[in-house]
Short mmCIF file of C-alpha atoms in Angstrom, two decimals:
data_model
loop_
_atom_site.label_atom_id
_atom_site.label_comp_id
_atom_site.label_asym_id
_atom_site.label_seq_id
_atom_site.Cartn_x
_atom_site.Cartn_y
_atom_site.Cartn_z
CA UNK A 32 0.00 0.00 0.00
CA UNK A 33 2.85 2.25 -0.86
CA UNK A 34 1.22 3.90 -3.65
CA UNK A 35 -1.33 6.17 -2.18
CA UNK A 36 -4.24 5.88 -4.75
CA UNK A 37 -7.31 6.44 -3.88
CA UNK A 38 -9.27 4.34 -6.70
CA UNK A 39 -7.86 1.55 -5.83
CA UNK A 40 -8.21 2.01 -2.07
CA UNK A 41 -11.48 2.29 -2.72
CA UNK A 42 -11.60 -1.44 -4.51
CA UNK A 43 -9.86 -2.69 -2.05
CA UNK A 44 -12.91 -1.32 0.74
CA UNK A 45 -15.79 -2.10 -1.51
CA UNK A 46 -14.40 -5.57 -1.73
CA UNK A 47 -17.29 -8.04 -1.97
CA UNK A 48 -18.82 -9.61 1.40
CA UNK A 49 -18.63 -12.84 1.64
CA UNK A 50 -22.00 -15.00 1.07
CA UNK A 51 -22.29 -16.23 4.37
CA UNK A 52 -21.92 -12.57 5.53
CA UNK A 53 -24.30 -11.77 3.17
CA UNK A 54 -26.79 -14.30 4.39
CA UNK A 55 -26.15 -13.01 8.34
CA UNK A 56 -26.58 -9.66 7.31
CA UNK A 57 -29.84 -10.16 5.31
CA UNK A 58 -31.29 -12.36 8.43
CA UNK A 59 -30.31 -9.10 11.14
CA UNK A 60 -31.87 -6.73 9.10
CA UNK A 61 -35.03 -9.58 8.55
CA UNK A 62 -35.64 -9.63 12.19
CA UNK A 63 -35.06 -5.83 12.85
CA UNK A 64 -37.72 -5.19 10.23
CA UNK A 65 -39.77 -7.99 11.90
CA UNK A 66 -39.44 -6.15 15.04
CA UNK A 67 -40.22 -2.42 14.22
CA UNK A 68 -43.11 -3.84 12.40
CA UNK A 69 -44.25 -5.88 15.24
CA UNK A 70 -44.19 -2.43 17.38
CA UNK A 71 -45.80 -0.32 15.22
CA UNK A 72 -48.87 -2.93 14.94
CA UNK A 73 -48.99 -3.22 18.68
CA UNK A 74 -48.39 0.45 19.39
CA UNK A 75 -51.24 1.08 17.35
CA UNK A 76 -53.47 -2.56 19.07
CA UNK A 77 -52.57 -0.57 22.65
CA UNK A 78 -53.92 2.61 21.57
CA UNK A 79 -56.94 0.94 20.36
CA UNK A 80 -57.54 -1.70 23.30
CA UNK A 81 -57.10 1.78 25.64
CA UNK A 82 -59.65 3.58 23.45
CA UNK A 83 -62.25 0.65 23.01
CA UNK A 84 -62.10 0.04 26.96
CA UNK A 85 -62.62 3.85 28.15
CA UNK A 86 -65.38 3.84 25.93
CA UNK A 87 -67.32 0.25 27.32
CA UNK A 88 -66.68 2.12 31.21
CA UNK A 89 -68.13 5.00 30.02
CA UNK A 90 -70.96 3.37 27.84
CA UNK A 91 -72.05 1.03 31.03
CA UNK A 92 -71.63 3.61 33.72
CA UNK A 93 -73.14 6.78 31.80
CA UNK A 94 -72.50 9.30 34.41
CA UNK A 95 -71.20 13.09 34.30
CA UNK A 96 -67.55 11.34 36.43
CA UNK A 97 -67.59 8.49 34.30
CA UNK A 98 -67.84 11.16 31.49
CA UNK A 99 -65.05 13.38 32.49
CA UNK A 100 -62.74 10.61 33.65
CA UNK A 101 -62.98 9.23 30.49
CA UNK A 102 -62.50 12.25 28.32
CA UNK A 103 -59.62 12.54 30.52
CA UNK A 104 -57.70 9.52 29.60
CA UNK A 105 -58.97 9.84 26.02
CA UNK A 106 -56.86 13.25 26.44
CA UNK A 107 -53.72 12.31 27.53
CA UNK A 108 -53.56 8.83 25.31
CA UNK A 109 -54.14 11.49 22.50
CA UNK A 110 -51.15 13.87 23.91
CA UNK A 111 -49.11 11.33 24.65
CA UNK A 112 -49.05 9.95 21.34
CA UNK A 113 -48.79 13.44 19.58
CA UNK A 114 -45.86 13.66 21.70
CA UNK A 115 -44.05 10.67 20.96
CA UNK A 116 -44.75 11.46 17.04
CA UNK A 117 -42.78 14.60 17.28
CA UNK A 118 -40.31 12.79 19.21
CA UNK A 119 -40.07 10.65 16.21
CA UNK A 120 -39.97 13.12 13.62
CA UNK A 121 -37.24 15.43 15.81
CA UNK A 122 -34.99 12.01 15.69
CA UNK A 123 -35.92 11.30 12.35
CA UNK A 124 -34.84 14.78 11.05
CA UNK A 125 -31.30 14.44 12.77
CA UNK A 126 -31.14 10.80 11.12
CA UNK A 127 -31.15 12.59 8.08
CA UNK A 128 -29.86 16.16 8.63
CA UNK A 129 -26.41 16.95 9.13
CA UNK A 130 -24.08 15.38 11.32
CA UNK A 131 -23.05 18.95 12.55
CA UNK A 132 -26.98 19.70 13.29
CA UNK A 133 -27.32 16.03 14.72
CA UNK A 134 -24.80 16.70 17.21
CA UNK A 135 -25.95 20.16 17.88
CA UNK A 136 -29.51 18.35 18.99
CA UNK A 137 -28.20 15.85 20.84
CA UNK A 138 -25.89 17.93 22.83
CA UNK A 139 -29.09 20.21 23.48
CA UNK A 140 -31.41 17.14 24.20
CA UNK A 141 -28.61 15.99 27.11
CA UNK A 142 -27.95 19.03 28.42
CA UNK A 143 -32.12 18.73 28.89
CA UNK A 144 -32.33 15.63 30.53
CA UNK A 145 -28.80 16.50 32.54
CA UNK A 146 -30.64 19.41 34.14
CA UNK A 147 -34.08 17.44 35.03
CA UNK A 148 -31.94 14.75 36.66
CA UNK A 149 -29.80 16.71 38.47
CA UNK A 150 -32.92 18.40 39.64
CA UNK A 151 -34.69 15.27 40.59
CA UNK A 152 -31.53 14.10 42.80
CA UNK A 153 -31.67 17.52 44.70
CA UNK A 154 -35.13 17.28 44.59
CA UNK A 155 -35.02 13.68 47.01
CA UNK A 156 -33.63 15.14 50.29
CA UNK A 157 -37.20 17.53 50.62
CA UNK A 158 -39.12 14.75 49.41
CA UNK A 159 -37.82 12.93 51.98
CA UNK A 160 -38.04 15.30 54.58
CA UNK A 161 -42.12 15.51 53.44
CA UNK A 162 -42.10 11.37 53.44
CA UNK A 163 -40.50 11.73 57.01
CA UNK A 164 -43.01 14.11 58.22
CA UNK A 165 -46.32 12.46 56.48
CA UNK A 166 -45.07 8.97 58.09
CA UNK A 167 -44.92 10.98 61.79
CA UNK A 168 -48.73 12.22 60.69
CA UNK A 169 -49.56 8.89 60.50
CA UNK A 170 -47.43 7.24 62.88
CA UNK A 171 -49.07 9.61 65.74
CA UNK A 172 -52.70 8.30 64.33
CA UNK A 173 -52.44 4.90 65.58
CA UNK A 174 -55.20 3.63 63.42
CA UNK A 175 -53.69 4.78 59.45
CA UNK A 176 -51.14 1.92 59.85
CA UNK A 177 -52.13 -1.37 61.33
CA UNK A 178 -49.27 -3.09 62.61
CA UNK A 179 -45.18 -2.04 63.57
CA UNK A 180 -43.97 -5.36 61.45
CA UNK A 181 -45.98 -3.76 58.40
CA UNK A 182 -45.03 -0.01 59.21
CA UNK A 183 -41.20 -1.49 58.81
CA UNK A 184 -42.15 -3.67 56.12
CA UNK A 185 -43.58 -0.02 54.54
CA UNK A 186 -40.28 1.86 55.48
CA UNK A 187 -37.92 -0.47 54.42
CA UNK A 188 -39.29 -0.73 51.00
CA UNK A 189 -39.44 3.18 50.99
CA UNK A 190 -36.26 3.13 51.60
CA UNK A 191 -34.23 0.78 49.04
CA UNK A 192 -36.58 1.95 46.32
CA UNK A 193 -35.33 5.72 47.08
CA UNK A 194 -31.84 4.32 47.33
CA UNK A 195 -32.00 2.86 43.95
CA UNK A 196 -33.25 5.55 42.58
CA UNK A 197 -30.66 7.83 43.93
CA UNK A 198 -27.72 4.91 42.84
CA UNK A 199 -29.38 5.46 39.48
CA UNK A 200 -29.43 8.73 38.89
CA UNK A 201 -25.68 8.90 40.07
CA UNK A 202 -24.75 6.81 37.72
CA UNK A 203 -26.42 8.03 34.77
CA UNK A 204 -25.79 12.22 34.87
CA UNK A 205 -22.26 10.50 35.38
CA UNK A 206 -22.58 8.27 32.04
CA UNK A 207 -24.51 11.62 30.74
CA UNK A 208 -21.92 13.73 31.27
CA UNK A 209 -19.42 11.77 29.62
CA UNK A 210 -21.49 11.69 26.71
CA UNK A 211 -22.10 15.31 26.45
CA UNK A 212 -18.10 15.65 27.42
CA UNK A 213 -17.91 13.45 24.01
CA UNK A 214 -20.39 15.41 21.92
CA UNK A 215 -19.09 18.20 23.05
CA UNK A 216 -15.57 17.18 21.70
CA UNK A 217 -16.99 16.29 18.48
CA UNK A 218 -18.46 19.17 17.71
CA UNK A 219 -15.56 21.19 18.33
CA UNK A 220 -13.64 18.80 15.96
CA UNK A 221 -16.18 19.84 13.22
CA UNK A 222 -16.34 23.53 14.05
CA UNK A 223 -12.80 23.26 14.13
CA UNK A 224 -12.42 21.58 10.98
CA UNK A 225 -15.21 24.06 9.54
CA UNK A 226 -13.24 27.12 10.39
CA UNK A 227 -9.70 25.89 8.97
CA UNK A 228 -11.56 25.20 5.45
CA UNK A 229 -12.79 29.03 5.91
CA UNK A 230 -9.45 30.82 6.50
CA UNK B 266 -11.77 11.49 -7.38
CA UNK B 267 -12.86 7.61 -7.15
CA UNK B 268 -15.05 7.71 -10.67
CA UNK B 269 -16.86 4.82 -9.02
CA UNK B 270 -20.58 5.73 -9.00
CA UNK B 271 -24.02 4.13 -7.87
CA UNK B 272 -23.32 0.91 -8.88
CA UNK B 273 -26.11 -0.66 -6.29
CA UNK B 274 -29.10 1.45 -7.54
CA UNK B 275 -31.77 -1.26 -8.04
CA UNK B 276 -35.05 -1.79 -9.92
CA UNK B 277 -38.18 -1.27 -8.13
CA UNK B 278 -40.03 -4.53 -7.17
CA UNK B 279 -43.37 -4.82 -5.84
CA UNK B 280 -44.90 -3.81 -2.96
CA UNK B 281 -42.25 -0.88 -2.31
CA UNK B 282 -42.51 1.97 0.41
CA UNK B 283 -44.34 4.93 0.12
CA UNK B 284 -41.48 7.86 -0.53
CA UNK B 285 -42.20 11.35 0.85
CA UNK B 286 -43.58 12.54 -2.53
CA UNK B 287 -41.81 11.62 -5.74
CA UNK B 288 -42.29 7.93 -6.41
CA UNK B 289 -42.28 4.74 -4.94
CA UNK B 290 -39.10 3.30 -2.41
CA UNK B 291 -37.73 -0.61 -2.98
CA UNK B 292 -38.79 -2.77 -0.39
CA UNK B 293 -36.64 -2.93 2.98
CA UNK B 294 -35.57 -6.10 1.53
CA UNK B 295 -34.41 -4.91 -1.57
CA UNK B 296 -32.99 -2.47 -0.14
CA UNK B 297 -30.86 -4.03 2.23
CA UNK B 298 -29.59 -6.95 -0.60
CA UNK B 299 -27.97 -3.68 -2.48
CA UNK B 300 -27.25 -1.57 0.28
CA UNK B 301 -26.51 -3.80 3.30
CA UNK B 302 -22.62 -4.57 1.99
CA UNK B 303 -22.54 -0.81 2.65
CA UNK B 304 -24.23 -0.01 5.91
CA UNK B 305 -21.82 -3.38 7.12
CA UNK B 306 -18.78 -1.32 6.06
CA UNK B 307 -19.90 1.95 7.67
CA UNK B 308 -20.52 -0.04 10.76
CA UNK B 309 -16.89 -1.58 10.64
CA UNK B 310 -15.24 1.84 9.92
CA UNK B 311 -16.83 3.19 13.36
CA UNK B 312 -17.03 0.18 15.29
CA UNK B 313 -14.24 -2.36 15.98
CA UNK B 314 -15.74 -5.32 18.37
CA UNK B 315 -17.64 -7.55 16.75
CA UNK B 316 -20.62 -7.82 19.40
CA UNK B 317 -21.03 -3.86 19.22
CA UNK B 318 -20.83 -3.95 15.49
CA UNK B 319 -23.34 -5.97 15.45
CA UNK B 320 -25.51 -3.75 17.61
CA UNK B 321 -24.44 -0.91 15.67
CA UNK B 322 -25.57 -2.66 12.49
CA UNK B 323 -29.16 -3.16 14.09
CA UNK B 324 -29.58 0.23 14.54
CA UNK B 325 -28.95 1.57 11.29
CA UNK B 326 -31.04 -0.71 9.77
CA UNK B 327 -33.86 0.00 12.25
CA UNK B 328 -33.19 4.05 11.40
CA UNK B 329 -33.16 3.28 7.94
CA UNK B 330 -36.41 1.24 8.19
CA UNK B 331 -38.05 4.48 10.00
CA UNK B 332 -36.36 6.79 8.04
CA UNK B 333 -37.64 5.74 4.42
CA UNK B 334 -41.10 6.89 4.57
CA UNK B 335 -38.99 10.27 4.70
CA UNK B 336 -36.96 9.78 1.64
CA UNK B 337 -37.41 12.27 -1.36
CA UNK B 338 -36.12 11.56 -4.98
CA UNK B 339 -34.00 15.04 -4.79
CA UNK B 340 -30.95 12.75 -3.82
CA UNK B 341 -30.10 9.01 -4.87
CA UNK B 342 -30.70 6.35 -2.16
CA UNK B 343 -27.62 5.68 -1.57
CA UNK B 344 -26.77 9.19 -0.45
CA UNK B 345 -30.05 8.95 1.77
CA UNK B 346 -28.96 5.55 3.33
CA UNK B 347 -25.21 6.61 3.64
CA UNK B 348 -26.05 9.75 5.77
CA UNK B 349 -28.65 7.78 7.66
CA UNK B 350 -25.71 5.36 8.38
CA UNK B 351 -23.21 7.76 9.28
CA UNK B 352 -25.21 9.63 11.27
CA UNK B 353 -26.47 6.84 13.56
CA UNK B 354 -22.59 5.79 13.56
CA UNK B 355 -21.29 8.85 15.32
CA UNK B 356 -24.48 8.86 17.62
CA UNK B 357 -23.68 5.35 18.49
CA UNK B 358 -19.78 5.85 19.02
CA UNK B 359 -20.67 8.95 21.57
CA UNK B 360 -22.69 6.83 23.89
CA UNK B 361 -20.05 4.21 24.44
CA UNK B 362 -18.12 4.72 27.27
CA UNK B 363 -14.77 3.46 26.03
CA UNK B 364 -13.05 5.15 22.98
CA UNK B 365 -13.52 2.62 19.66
CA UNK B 366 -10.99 -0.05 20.03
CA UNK B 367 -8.30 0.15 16.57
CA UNK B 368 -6.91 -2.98 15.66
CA UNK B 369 -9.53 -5.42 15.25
CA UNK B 370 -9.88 -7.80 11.99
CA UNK B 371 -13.36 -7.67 10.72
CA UNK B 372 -14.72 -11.67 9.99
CA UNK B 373 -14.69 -13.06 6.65
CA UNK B 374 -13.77 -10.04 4.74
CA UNK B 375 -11.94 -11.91 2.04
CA UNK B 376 -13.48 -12.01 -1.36
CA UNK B 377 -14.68 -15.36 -2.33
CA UNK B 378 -13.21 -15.60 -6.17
CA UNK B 379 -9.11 -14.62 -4.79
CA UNK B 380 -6.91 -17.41 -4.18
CA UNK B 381 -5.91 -17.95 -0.29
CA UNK B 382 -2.52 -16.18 -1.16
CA UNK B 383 -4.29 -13.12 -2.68
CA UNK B 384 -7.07 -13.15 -0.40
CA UNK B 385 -4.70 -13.03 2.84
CA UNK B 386 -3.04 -9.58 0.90
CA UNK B 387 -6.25 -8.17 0.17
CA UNK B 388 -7.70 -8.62 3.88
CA UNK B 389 -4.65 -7.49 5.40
CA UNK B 390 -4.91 -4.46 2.94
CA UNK B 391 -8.44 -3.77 3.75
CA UNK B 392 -7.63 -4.73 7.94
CA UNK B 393 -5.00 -1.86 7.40
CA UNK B 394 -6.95 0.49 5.42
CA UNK B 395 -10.30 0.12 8.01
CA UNK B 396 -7.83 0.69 11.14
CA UNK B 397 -5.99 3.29 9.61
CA UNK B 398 -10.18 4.71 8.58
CA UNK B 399 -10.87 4.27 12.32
CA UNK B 400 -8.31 6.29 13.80
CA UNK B 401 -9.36 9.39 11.52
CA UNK B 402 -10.64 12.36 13.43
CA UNK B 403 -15.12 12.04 12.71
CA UNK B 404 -15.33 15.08 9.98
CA UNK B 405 -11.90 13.23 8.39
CA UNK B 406 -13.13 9.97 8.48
CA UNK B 407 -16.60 10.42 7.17
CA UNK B 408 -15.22 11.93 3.64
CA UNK B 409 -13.02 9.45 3.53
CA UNK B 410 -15.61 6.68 4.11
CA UNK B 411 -17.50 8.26 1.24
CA UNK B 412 -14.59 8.88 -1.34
CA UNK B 413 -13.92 4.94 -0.69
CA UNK B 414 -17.90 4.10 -1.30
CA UNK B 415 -17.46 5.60 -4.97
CA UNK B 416 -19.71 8.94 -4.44
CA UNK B 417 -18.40 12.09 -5.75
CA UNK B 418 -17.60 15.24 -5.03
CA UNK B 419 -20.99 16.95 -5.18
CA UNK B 420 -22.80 14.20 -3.28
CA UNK B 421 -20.57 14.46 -0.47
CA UNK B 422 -20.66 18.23 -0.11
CA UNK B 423 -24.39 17.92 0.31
CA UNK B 424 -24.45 15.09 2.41
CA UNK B 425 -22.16 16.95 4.76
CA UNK B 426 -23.99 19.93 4.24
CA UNK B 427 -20.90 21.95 3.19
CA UNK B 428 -18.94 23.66 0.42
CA UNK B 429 -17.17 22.24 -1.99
CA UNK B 430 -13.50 24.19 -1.51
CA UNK B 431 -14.13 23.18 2.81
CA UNK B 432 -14.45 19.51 1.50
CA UNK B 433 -11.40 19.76 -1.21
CA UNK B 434 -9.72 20.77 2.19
CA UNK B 435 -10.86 18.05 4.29
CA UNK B 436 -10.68 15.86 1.80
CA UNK B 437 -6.61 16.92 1.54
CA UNK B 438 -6.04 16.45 5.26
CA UNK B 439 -7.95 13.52 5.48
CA UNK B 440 -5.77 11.61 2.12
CA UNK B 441 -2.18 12.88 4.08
CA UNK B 442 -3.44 11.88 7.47
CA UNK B 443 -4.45 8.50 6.41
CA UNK B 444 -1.13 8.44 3.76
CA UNK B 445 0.60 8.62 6.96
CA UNK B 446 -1.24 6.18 9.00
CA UNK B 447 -0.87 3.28 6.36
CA UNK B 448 2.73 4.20 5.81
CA UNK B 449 3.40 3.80 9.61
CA UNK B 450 1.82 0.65 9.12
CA UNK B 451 3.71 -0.94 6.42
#
């Protein structure tokens, strides 16, 4: 490879893949096809099973709370699937934008979720400072919790369920901030790149 | 330049996608018998081990499944499908924790019709050329994947959404820096 030509390089990268590659390759892309159809048919099977049962409750109990509840969850299966289309369509257009505008919405997307989880791991020590406080409500009203095994049964559980939440949202704004650290990095390796083509 | 163009583009069979507007899509199918030796060789030039290769490769089928409905005759497919690829690539490398590992050799690269003496040149050739590939700085490394997969100059700038004399230059940098790494290598 002396000879630096690019032609041939080329050849020698579009080199034919083997069958058996071939075959593997064909069978991946089989079952991933398999398995986006599979969630579009049952995305759309939910929505409808949702729909169709809101509708029998509020058919066989035809009351003004029956009524509202319903229109209520009709509401926010309707949001929450107008939501997850533009989700969609915002990763969809940087699929097939720029890389340069791809990274510039997925440093701005982290930076997002950064923020809200950093904000939810402040936001445990007063929530458990309310918890604490609620739990001495009841605790002084002998009759809200029946027995002491249960009430430690109740704290316990309270309490490795809040652990594990805080473990996990250590560990991700750390695995976060790496990325953005990384996207970051890129993007000043195209900007860079961009302005060195422009002088 | 490579002079190599489109040599996948297909027919359309039956039953194809519905395109954003002008004309009907191949099947996924289809579409992945011409273009999947492609997407496979993006995958290898961003991702060494095998296991998150294959991962990778998942993906960008799974984008390019979602992404066709999108897909407007104003480019070929194979510029569509290429910057699809790519651009799930580089998403995919920033959420690994570890940088890409370099030296890795792809399986079964070798060309079936070569001779075991000519196939063990070519696949150290190409082992070299898709280390040397993966070691490129991102904006480097994606104009060089695309010189290698034959599209030209015109293609590219649009792809990468830039001008023409800022991808002569990156083009430049990216030939010496990769001259270099292969030389190294020899």
């Amino acid at each position: 490879m002396t000879d630096f030509d690019l032609d041939r390089l080329g050849d020698v990268w579009r080199q034919q893949l083997d069958p058996a590659e071939m075959e593997r390759l064909q069978r991946t892309a089989a079952a991933v096809g398999r398995r986006a159809r599979w969630a579009q048919i049952l995305d759309i099977l939910a929505g409808a099973a949702a729909s169709v049962v809101v509708i029998f409750l509020v058919w066989t109990n035809p009351h003004f709370e029956t009524f509202l509840l319903g229109g209520a969850a009709i509401l926010v299966l309707l949001v929450s699937n107008v939501r997850l289309r533009k989700l969609r369509q915002v990763e969809l257009r940087s699929l097939t934008g720029s890389t340069e505008d791809m990274l510039e919405q997925s440093i701005n997307r982290l930076e997002t979720t950064l923020k809200y989880k950093r904000f939810s791991l402040i936001a445990i020590g007063p929530a458990l400072v309310v918890g604490f406080l609620l739990a001495w409500a009841a605790g002084a009203n002998p009759g809200v919790l029946v027995a002491p095994a249960l009430r430690l049964v109740w704290r316990g559980t309270t309490f490795a369920v809040l652990a594990g939440v805080v473990v996990y949202l250590v560990f991700a704004i750390r695995r976060e901030r790496r990325e953005l650290q990384r996207l970051r990095a890129m993007r000043e390796s195209y900007r860079l790149e961009g302005e060195s083509s422009a002088s | 330049m490579t002079g190599v163009v489109d040599v996948q583009q297909s027919a359309v069979p039956a039953a194809p996608h519905r395109g954003n507007g002008n004309g009907p899509v191949p099947p996924f199918e289809r579409i992945v018998a011409d273009y999947g030796p492609l997407i496979s060789r993006i995958a290898m030039s961003y991702e060494a081990d095998p296991s998150l290769r294959e991962d990778l490769t998942q993906q960008i089928f799974l984008a390019v499944w979602q992404a066709l409905p999108s897909f407007r005759s104003d480019s070929s497919l194979k510029t569509f499908i290429a910057r699809v690829a790519q651009n799930r690539s580089i998403s995919f490398v920033t959420k690994q924790v570890r940088q890409p590992r370099l030296a890795e050799l792809p399986e079964k690269l070798e060309a079936d019709t070569l001779n075991p003496e000519e196939s063990a040149i070519e696949v150290n050739e190409r082992e070299l050329l898709l280390e040397a590939t993966r070691r490129l700085p991102l904006p480097q490394r994606q104009v060089i994947i695309l010189v290698l997969e034959g599209f030209d100059y015109s293609e590219i700038a649009e792809m990468l959404d830039i001008a023409p004399n800022a991808l002569a230059l990156r083009l430049s940098r990216a030939k010496a820096a990769l001259k270099s790494m292969l030389e190294q290598r020899q």
